[in-house]
């Protein structure tokens, strides 16, 4: 049977074991001489292969393909595609849910598809080898390793199924050409994997007190939090609870995270984000980073880890999408230059209360911050606002503010916060915790500081709070989608004035175009061809 590229790209064991991808536990030496016949024998082998699985997840971003994060933000009502006036219009096709924006773009997500299935292949390979590994009676080690691996597999499948809905379900390292599965089966596997991870990764395995060495590891708490996110999305979008987790179970898991005492909100919201907390000092070309809470801070429940040692000789460990968010062609310390993607909607900026400290922490106000010398001729869909949370940073002289080769494209090392404690609190409130008002207020009190005015906890108020709290964190679009297609279409439809190449333009997102796609993305044509037509394109993208 014909091999398909979503499997073939990850079949070398040497690839499975290549680490050198991020600081602390992900730093390992290349093991290209290791063969499958002499590996997977000891606990150390299994640990090494597990690092390869984390590396596989990291490469879904660091390989430089169309990022899940960028897609999530462009598809949301917070951002437009942006970019340069001479760039292709693939981002606009995503933003408008309309391939007519860029008819030749048949493979926007080809690298994404391959990268995710390569990571899943690594996880499936390790899971299939555990029975043959000598754990010398250490059932705890085996259960933990299996739990972490299944967490990573669940997380990658959750990204894929939200992007494309009907995808091939692979639970073993096969090269068979199989058809797409019913999404319910994908979600059932995700739930099963997360429940196993929650039950089998010991609470003491990776304490926050040791974040300097274990930050980025899957924990029982991360599994419980992600399970709640899965429940909320599936039950909201599909209107059913038939994937093996109930509302009560999801809430119980969140309460476990809260009662663990391992997590807390960072006192000042802006200190979660480098670009919002760094202060430039031009006199000695430095940045004061003393206010930054750091990568392993108390609020991070799970992060996708990155390092600054990427190069053009095989090291692939940087955050490749951060540079897309930079001001196009303009360094303005602490903000570094980039490609001007995800320009922020003026409507969203105006909706955020000026008393909300998240406004200045989340958004670069180009005019308000007196940023000059910005070349509008090369900017598409300019609004005057850019993403600050994940903006790249630069020293006052314009040098990329990272180590490694200080390469603007490769050396970005800001971690992606997949789950924050604030999300745990708001999900628990939404699911009906007896402490719902307390959790809701806790998040809002940080945002408003001295201007806090209590609001009654309700689903509509929680969703509005989520819009502001998690703006530009790759969450908003999925929150909108899980409110039902009609509501999502109403929320996402847009008509807003922008500038493209200094010329007035209007961005129009049509509700009917969105409804045609049902909110899902284009399956790469290359993958459909390689599958000999077994894979079928999603509606609205032909």
XYZ file of C-alpha atoms in Angstrom:
542
model
C 0.000 0.000 0.000
C 1.254 3.471 -0.890
C 3.244 5.290 1.779
C 2.024 8.768 2.616
C 4.257 11.658 3.607
C 2.551 12.247 6.944
C 4.151 8.954 7.994
C 7.248 8.668 5.866
C 8.899 11.875 7.055
C 9.518 10.499 10.553
C 10.589 6.899 10.091
C 14.300 7.231 10.911
C 15.179 6.295 14.476
C 18.091 8.730 14.354
C 15.553 11.507 13.936
C 13.638 10.215 16.937
C 16.710 10.587 19.133
C 18.052 13.917 17.953
C 17.682 16.362 20.792
C 19.764 19.522 21.229
C 16.501 21.397 21.079
C 16.025 23.449 24.203
C 17.548 24.282 27.545
C 17.560 21.908 30.530
C 16.016 18.478 30.031
C 15.792 18.780 26.237
C 19.558 19.197 25.816
C 20.910 15.840 24.664
C 23.683 14.720 22.356
C 22.788 13.492 18.870
C 22.493 9.718 18.782
C 22.517 8.983 15.064
C 24.557 5.789 15.530
C 21.806 4.223 17.608
C 19.763 1.628 15.750
C 16.346 0.254 16.577
C 17.848 -3.191 17.066
C 20.037 -2.064 19.965
C 17.753 0.530 21.490
C 14.632 0.558 23.699
C 16.297 -1.889 26.092
C 16.687 0.114 29.303
C 14.965 2.841 31.278
C 17.652 5.246 30.065
C 16.775 4.349 26.476
C 13.106 5.032 27.146
C 13.935 8.361 28.795
C 16.016 9.337 25.767
C 13.227 8.378 23.388
C 10.800 10.416 25.513
C 13.019 13.476 25.030
C 12.731 12.739 21.304
C 8.953 12.925 21.645
C 9.184 16.333 23.317
C 11.505 17.359 20.499
C 8.896 16.163 17.996
C 6.301 18.399 19.630
C 8.752 21.310 19.652
C 9.393 20.835 15.933
C 5.730 21.429 15.126
C 6.792 25.049 15.668
C 10.568 25.156 15.277
C 10.541 23.610 11.778
C 9.105 26.870 10.489
C 5.894 25.522 8.952
C 2.513 27.287 9.145
C 2.198 27.526 12.909
C -0.867 26.444 14.857
C -0.496 29.652 16.880
C -0.376 31.989 13.872
C -3.349 30.200 12.304
C -5.353 30.509 15.525
C -4.711 34.239 15.785
C -5.341 35.098 12.133
C -8.604 33.126 12.153
C -9.798 34.936 15.295
C -11.571 38.279 15.535
C -8.536 39.818 17.263
C -6.182 39.956 14.277
C -5.877 40.246 10.513
C -3.392 38.433 8.285
C -1.080 41.392 7.742
C 2.409 40.773 6.388
C 4.010 42.589 3.472
C 2.405 44.048 0.368
C 4.496 41.792 -1.868
C 3.879 38.625 0.171
C 1.525 35.901 -0.951
C -2.022 36.016 0.371
C -2.095 32.720 2.246
C -2.698 34.506 5.555
C -5.590 36.381 3.969
C -7.081 33.075 2.773
C -7.057 31.875 6.390
C -8.409 35.167 7.752
C -11.320 35.228 5.275
C -11.854 31.437 5.194
C -11.617 31.860 1.425
C -9.078 30.192 -0.856
C -10.059 32.660 -3.591
C -7.777 35.099 -1.752
C -4.835 32.985 -2.922
C -6.004 30.333 -5.369
C -2.553 28.845 -5.957
C -2.048 28.167 -2.231
C -3.017 24.506 -2.138
C -0.467 23.467 0.463
C -0.523 26.135 3.175
C -0.498 23.450 5.869
C 1.661 20.775 4.232
C 4.600 21.289 6.590
C 2.238 21.537 9.555
C 0.588 18.229 8.656
C 3.933 16.463 8.240
C 5.485 17.963 11.383
C 2.567 16.932 13.586
C 2.392 13.411 12.216
C 6.169 13.098 12.611
C 5.763 13.978 16.300
C 2.887 11.523 16.676
C 4.975 8.854 14.963
C 7.683 9.304 17.601
C 5.144 8.925 20.398
C 3.589 5.832 18.800
C 7.019 4.277 18.320
C 7.956 4.706 21.976
C 4.581 3.462 23.202
C 4.935 0.358 21.051
C 8.371 -0.428 22.508
C 7.612 -0.115 26.219
C 6.657 -3.777 26.653
C 10.121 -4.780 25.440
C 11.974 -2.358 27.725
C 13.499 -3.616 30.963
C 12.140 -1.404 33.696
C 13.584 -3.729 36.367
C 10.369 -3.724 38.303
C 10.031 0.047 38.212
C 6.389 0.267 37.231
C 6.350 3.908 38.351
C 8.992 4.859 35.759
C 7.168 3.007 33.025
C 3.804 4.553 33.907
C 5.303 8.049 34.062
C 7.073 7.725 30.709
C 3.939 6.329 29.109
C 1.891 9.117 30.680
C 4.147 11.865 29.345
C 4.222 10.285 25.896
C 0.456 9.946 25.761
C 0.045 13.542 26.922
C 2.186 14.732 24.009
C 0.289 12.547 21.546
C -3.020 13.876 22.863
C -1.856 17.485 22.588
C -0.689 17.052 18.993
C -3.888 15.271 17.979
C -5.936 18.013 19.671
C -4.205 20.646 17.538
C -4.689 18.593 14.362
C -8.338 17.697 14.924
C -9.224 21.313 15.636
C -7.439 22.483 12.505
C -8.755 19.839 10.098
C -11.440 17.839 11.964
C -11.342 14.622 9.889
C -7.785 13.282 10.023
C -6.147 9.829 9.927
C -5.978 8.243 13.383
C -2.656 6.450 13.884
C -1.967 4.668 17.154
C 1.025 2.639 15.994
C 4.104 3.548 13.890
C 2.613 2.402 10.610
C 3.157 3.508 7.030
C -0.274 2.358 5.890
C -2.382 4.717 3.800
C -5.521 4.993 5.892
C -8.631 7.170 5.488
C -9.708 9.976 7.781
C -11.448 9.026 10.997
C -14.654 10.282 12.517
C -13.565 13.166 14.806
C -15.316 11.476 17.724
C -12.747 8.646 17.573
C -9.900 11.191 17.629
C -11.342 12.907 20.683
C -11.906 9.588 22.437
C -8.212 8.779 22.028
C -7.251 12.248 23.257
C -9.407 11.833 26.358
C -8.072 8.332 27.014
C -4.475 9.538 26.697
C -5.032 12.525 28.986
C -6.790 10.442 31.630
C -3.897 8.008 31.614
C -1.397 10.856 31.912
C -3.333 12.450 34.761
C -3.469 9.155 36.668
C 0.103 7.991 36.059
C 2.428 11.001 36.123
C 3.153 11.421 39.849
C 2.330 14.805 41.360
C 5.875 14.934 42.719
C 7.562 14.123 39.400
C 8.107 17.692 38.242
C 7.424 20.214 41.024
C 7.317 23.932 40.206
C 10.089 24.430 42.748
C 12.432 22.669 40.308
C 11.251 24.516 37.199
C 14.835 25.460 36.339
C 15.444 21.836 35.344
C 12.018 20.393 34.550
C 10.064 23.271 33.004
C 8.180 22.047 29.950
C 7.537 18.562 31.261
C 4.030 17.139 31.104
C 2.515 16.810 34.572
C -0.652 15.362 36.029
C -1.857 18.952 36.422
C -1.202 19.826 32.777
C -3.116 16.699 31.736
C -6.123 17.620 33.910
C -6.157 21.191 32.616
C -5.886 20.101 28.984
C -8.655 17.530 29.524
C -10.973 20.359 30.610
C -10.065 22.375 27.519
C -10.813 19.347 25.334
C -14.154 18.835 27.084
C -15.178 22.469 26.656
C -14.298 22.553 22.975
C -15.872 19.235 22.004
C -19.042 19.644 24.050
C -19.437 23.193 22.782
C -18.760 22.585 19.103
C -20.464 19.199 18.773
C -23.086 19.624 21.498
C -22.329 16.233 23.005
C -20.486 14.591 25.909
C -19.828 11.225 24.263
C -16.012 11.096 24.252
C -15.393 9.633 27.693
C -15.227 12.661 29.969
C -18.071 14.409 31.753
C -18.481 17.985 32.866
C -18.069 16.886 36.483
C -14.828 15.017 35.716
C -13.401 18.001 33.873
C -14.224 20.299 36.792
C -12.809 17.890 39.359
C -9.508 17.852 37.506
C -9.337 21.641 37.499
C -10.102 21.790 41.205
C -7.214 19.362 41.745
C -4.875 21.761 39.922
C -6.095 24.684 42.022
C -5.912 22.839 45.347
C -2.404 21.519 44.618
C -0.920 24.840 45.697
C 1.716 24.612 42.973
C 0.388 27.471 40.855
C -0.447 31.132 41.342
C -1.113 34.180 39.200
C 1.921 36.359 38.551
C 1.205 39.578 40.444
C 1.665 41.962 37.516
C 0.209 40.763 34.194
C 2.793 42.515 32.032
C 5.605 40.602 33.710
C 4.477 37.413 32.004
C 5.713 38.768 28.672
C 9.271 39.824 27.716
C 8.277 42.608 25.301
C 5.876 44.057 27.878
C 8.295 43.978 30.823
C 11.739 44.651 29.317
C 12.991 48.252 29.684
C 15.627 49.471 27.179
C 18.657 51.484 28.285
C 20.230 53.128 25.248
C 23.194 54.503 27.192
C 24.782 51.067 27.551
C 22.751 49.128 24.953
C 21.050 46.838 27.467
C 17.608 45.736 28.468
C 16.518 45.680 32.094
C 14.780 42.312 32.342
C 14.468 42.254 36.119
C 10.675 42.556 36.064
C 10.142 39.579 33.726
C 8.615 36.649 35.617
C 10.649 34.132 33.617
C 9.892 30.993 31.671
C 9.166 28.711 34.610
C 7.018 31.153 36.545
C 4.260 30.162 38.959
C 1.476 30.706 36.442
C 2.677 28.360 33.702
C 0.908 25.008 33.832
C 2.427 23.792 30.563
C 4.755 25.464 28.058
C 6.171 24.552 24.671
C 9.915 25.063 25.177
C 12.344 26.857 22.872
C 16.014 27.761 22.845
C 18.200 30.252 20.982
C 20.748 27.822 19.537
C 19.007 27.139 16.216
C 21.321 27.410 13.237
C 21.485 26.511 9.559
C 23.422 23.314 10.274
C 20.715 21.116 11.738
C 19.850 22.559 15.152
C 16.114 23.239 15.103
C 14.947 24.483 18.492
C 13.787 28.100 18.206
C 10.339 29.649 18.224
C 9.942 30.304 14.504
C 6.573 32.104 14.645
C 7.598 34.851 17.088
C 9.459 36.755 14.370
C 6.274 36.884 12.282
C 4.725 39.140 14.936
C 7.519 41.714 14.918
C 7.038 45.239 13.570
C 7.624 44.945 9.842
C 11.150 46.106 9.048
C 11.388 48.165 12.236
C 13.359 47.698 15.463
C 12.093 49.867 18.308
C 13.610 48.501 21.481
C 12.448 46.514 23.324
C 10.446 45.418 20.234
C 12.333 43.597 17.517
C 11.584 43.687 13.829
C 9.691 40.953 12.041
C 7.203 40.336 9.277
C 4.211 42.351 10.502
C 1.780 39.428 10.642
C -1.319 39.387 12.886
C -2.027 43.117 12.825
C -4.395 43.827 15.696
C -7.980 44.847 14.988
C -8.785 48.460 15.884
C -12.182 47.282 17.064
C -10.520 44.949 19.543
C -8.137 47.652 20.763
C -11.047 50.030 21.340
C -13.075 47.354 23.130
C -10.385 46.882 25.768
C -10.945 49.193 28.737
C -8.141 51.730 29.242
C -8.207 50.829 32.957
C -7.433 47.207 32.099
C -3.686 46.685 32.580
C -3.816 43.889 29.996
C -4.294 46.469 27.241
C -0.797 47.955 27.317
C 0.712 44.575 28.216
C -0.855 42.854 25.214
C -0.820 45.401 22.381
C 1.832 47.634 20.811
C 0.174 50.977 20.130
C 2.473 52.343 17.416
C 1.261 55.946 17.537
C 0.532 55.950 21.254
C 4.052 54.713 22.029
C 5.491 57.275 19.576
C 7.137 54.666 17.377
C 8.403 56.542 14.332
C 9.952 55.694 11.002
C 7.457 52.906 10.269
C 7.336 52.172 6.505
C 3.676 51.826 5.632
C 4.457 51.154 1.964
C 5.586 47.634 2.844
C 2.830 46.804 5.364
C -0.375 45.013 4.500
C -3.506 45.555 6.598
C -1.885 48.124 8.867
C -4.074 49.152 11.790
C -1.595 50.962 14.022
C -1.558 48.075 16.494
C 0.585 44.951 16.841
C 0.842 41.969 19.180
C 3.064 42.669 22.184
C 2.774 39.452 24.211
C 4.831 37.407 21.788
C 6.668 40.181 19.971
C 10.373 39.500 19.388
C 12.695 41.719 21.410
C 15.743 43.752 20.447
C 18.497 45.698 22.167
C 18.570 49.482 21.689
C 21.021 49.086 18.798
C 18.595 46.727 17.052
C 20.449 43.501 17.792
C 18.213 40.478 18.326
C 17.966 40.056 22.077
C 18.851 36.378 22.368
C 21.960 34.237 22.514
C 23.084 31.771 19.900
C 23.806 33.347 16.531
C 21.470 36.274 17.318
C 19.707 35.495 14.075
C 16.403 37.367 13.761
C 14.644 34.330 12.297
C 16.269 31.449 14.150
C 17.339 32.693 17.572
C 13.942 33.478 19.083
C 13.623 31.576 22.367
C 10.387 32.798 23.968
C 8.394 29.836 25.248
C 4.759 29.451 24.264
C 2.502 29.229 27.303
C 0.073 26.504 26.247
C -1.850 26.587 29.553
C -1.740 29.288 32.214
C -3.206 29.117 35.707
C -5.585 31.951 34.790
C -7.102 29.577 32.239
C -7.556 26.929 34.919
C -9.424 29.425 37.113
C -11.710 30.660 34.335
C -12.442 27.153 33.023
C -13.356 26.048 36.541
C -15.653 29.049 36.888
C -17.280 28.304 33.537
C -17.838 24.661 34.487
C -19.759 25.694 37.592
C -17.340 25.507 40.515
C -18.824 26.470 43.853
C -15.928 28.965 43.938
C -16.747 30.363 40.494
C -17.141 33.966 41.639
C -13.897 33.803 43.633
C -11.935 32.424 40.659
C -13.478 34.956 38.276
C -12.686 37.851 40.599
C -9.117 36.663 41.123
C -8.341 36.995 37.422
C -10.120 40.337 37.052
C -8.574 41.898 40.180
C -5.115 41.456 38.700
C -6.259 43.064 35.445
C -7.842 46.115 37.022
C -5.640 46.639 40.078
C -7.023 49.781 41.789
C -9.929 50.083 39.332
C -11.556 46.730 40.039
C -15.340 46.663 39.935
C -16.962 43.300 40.567
C -19.078 41.664 37.879
C -21.417 38.736 38.511
C -20.006 35.460 37.275
C -21.857 34.191 34.215
C -20.947 32.357 31.033
C -21.160 35.510 28.922
C -19.006 37.485 31.356
C -16.470 34.658 31.579
C -16.195 34.418 27.797
C -15.703 38.172 27.534
C -13.023 38.000 30.207
C -11.308 35.162 28.344
C -11.249 37.322 25.214
C -9.176 39.948 27.028
C -7.127 37.673 29.306
C -5.986 35.325 26.545
C -5.808 37.747 23.631
C -3.006 36.746 21.225
C -2.353 33.428 23.002
C -3.873 31.153 20.335
C -7.029 30.542 22.411
C -9.639 33.068 21.306
C -10.592 31.444 17.975
C -11.329 28.101 19.618
C -13.354 29.826 22.343
C -15.438 31.450 19.604
C -15.826 28.227 17.632
C -17.095 26.285 20.639
C -20.048 28.675 21.012
C -21.685 27.106 17.949
C -21.343 27.895 14.260
C -24.050 30.544 14.037
C -22.706 32.450 17.017
C -19.137 32.062 15.723
C -20.122 33.348 12.274
C -21.730 36.418 13.838
C -18.688 37.049 16.040
C -16.112 36.599 13.292
C -17.775 38.565 10.516
C -15.828 41.790 10.045
C -15.714 44.942 8.013
C -12.841 47.163 9.118
C -10.772 49.883 7.450
C -7.024 49.261 7.226
C -4.062 50.506 5.159
C -2.228 48.275 2.717
C 0.832 49.884 1.155
C -0.426 53.225 2.541
C -3.642 52.797 0.528
C -7.028 52.482 2.271
C -8.462 48.977 2.156
C -11.354 47.239 3.856
C -10.970 43.803 5.419
C -14.221 41.882 5.078
C -14.773 38.517 6.722
C -18.013 37.059 5.404
C -20.134 34.904 7.717
C -21.286 32.708 4.821
C -17.693 31.932 3.818
C -16.962 30.917 7.394
C -20.057 28.732 7.574
C -19.058 26.978 4.353
C -15.823 25.797 5.979
C -17.454 25.099 9.374
C -14.360 26.745 10.853
C -11.842 24.131 9.694
C -8.754 24.594 7.547
C -7.534 23.387 4.178
C -6.078 19.863 4.062
C -2.846 20.061 2.028
C -3.393 19.053 -1.584
C -0.004 17.328 -1.558
C -1.220 14.962 1.156
C -4.420 14.238 -0.755
C -2.354 13.421 -3.864
C 0.093 11.233 -1.936
C -2.823 9.343 -0.424
C -4.061 8.531 -3.929
C -7.282 10.366 -3.165
C -8.073 8.514 0.052
C -7.905 11.791 1.956
C -10.808 14.130 1.174
C -10.659 17.931 1.192
C -12.621 19.879 3.782
C -15.722 21.714 2.611
C -15.145 25.245 1.393
C -11.495 24.772 0.411
C -11.803 23.220 -3.056
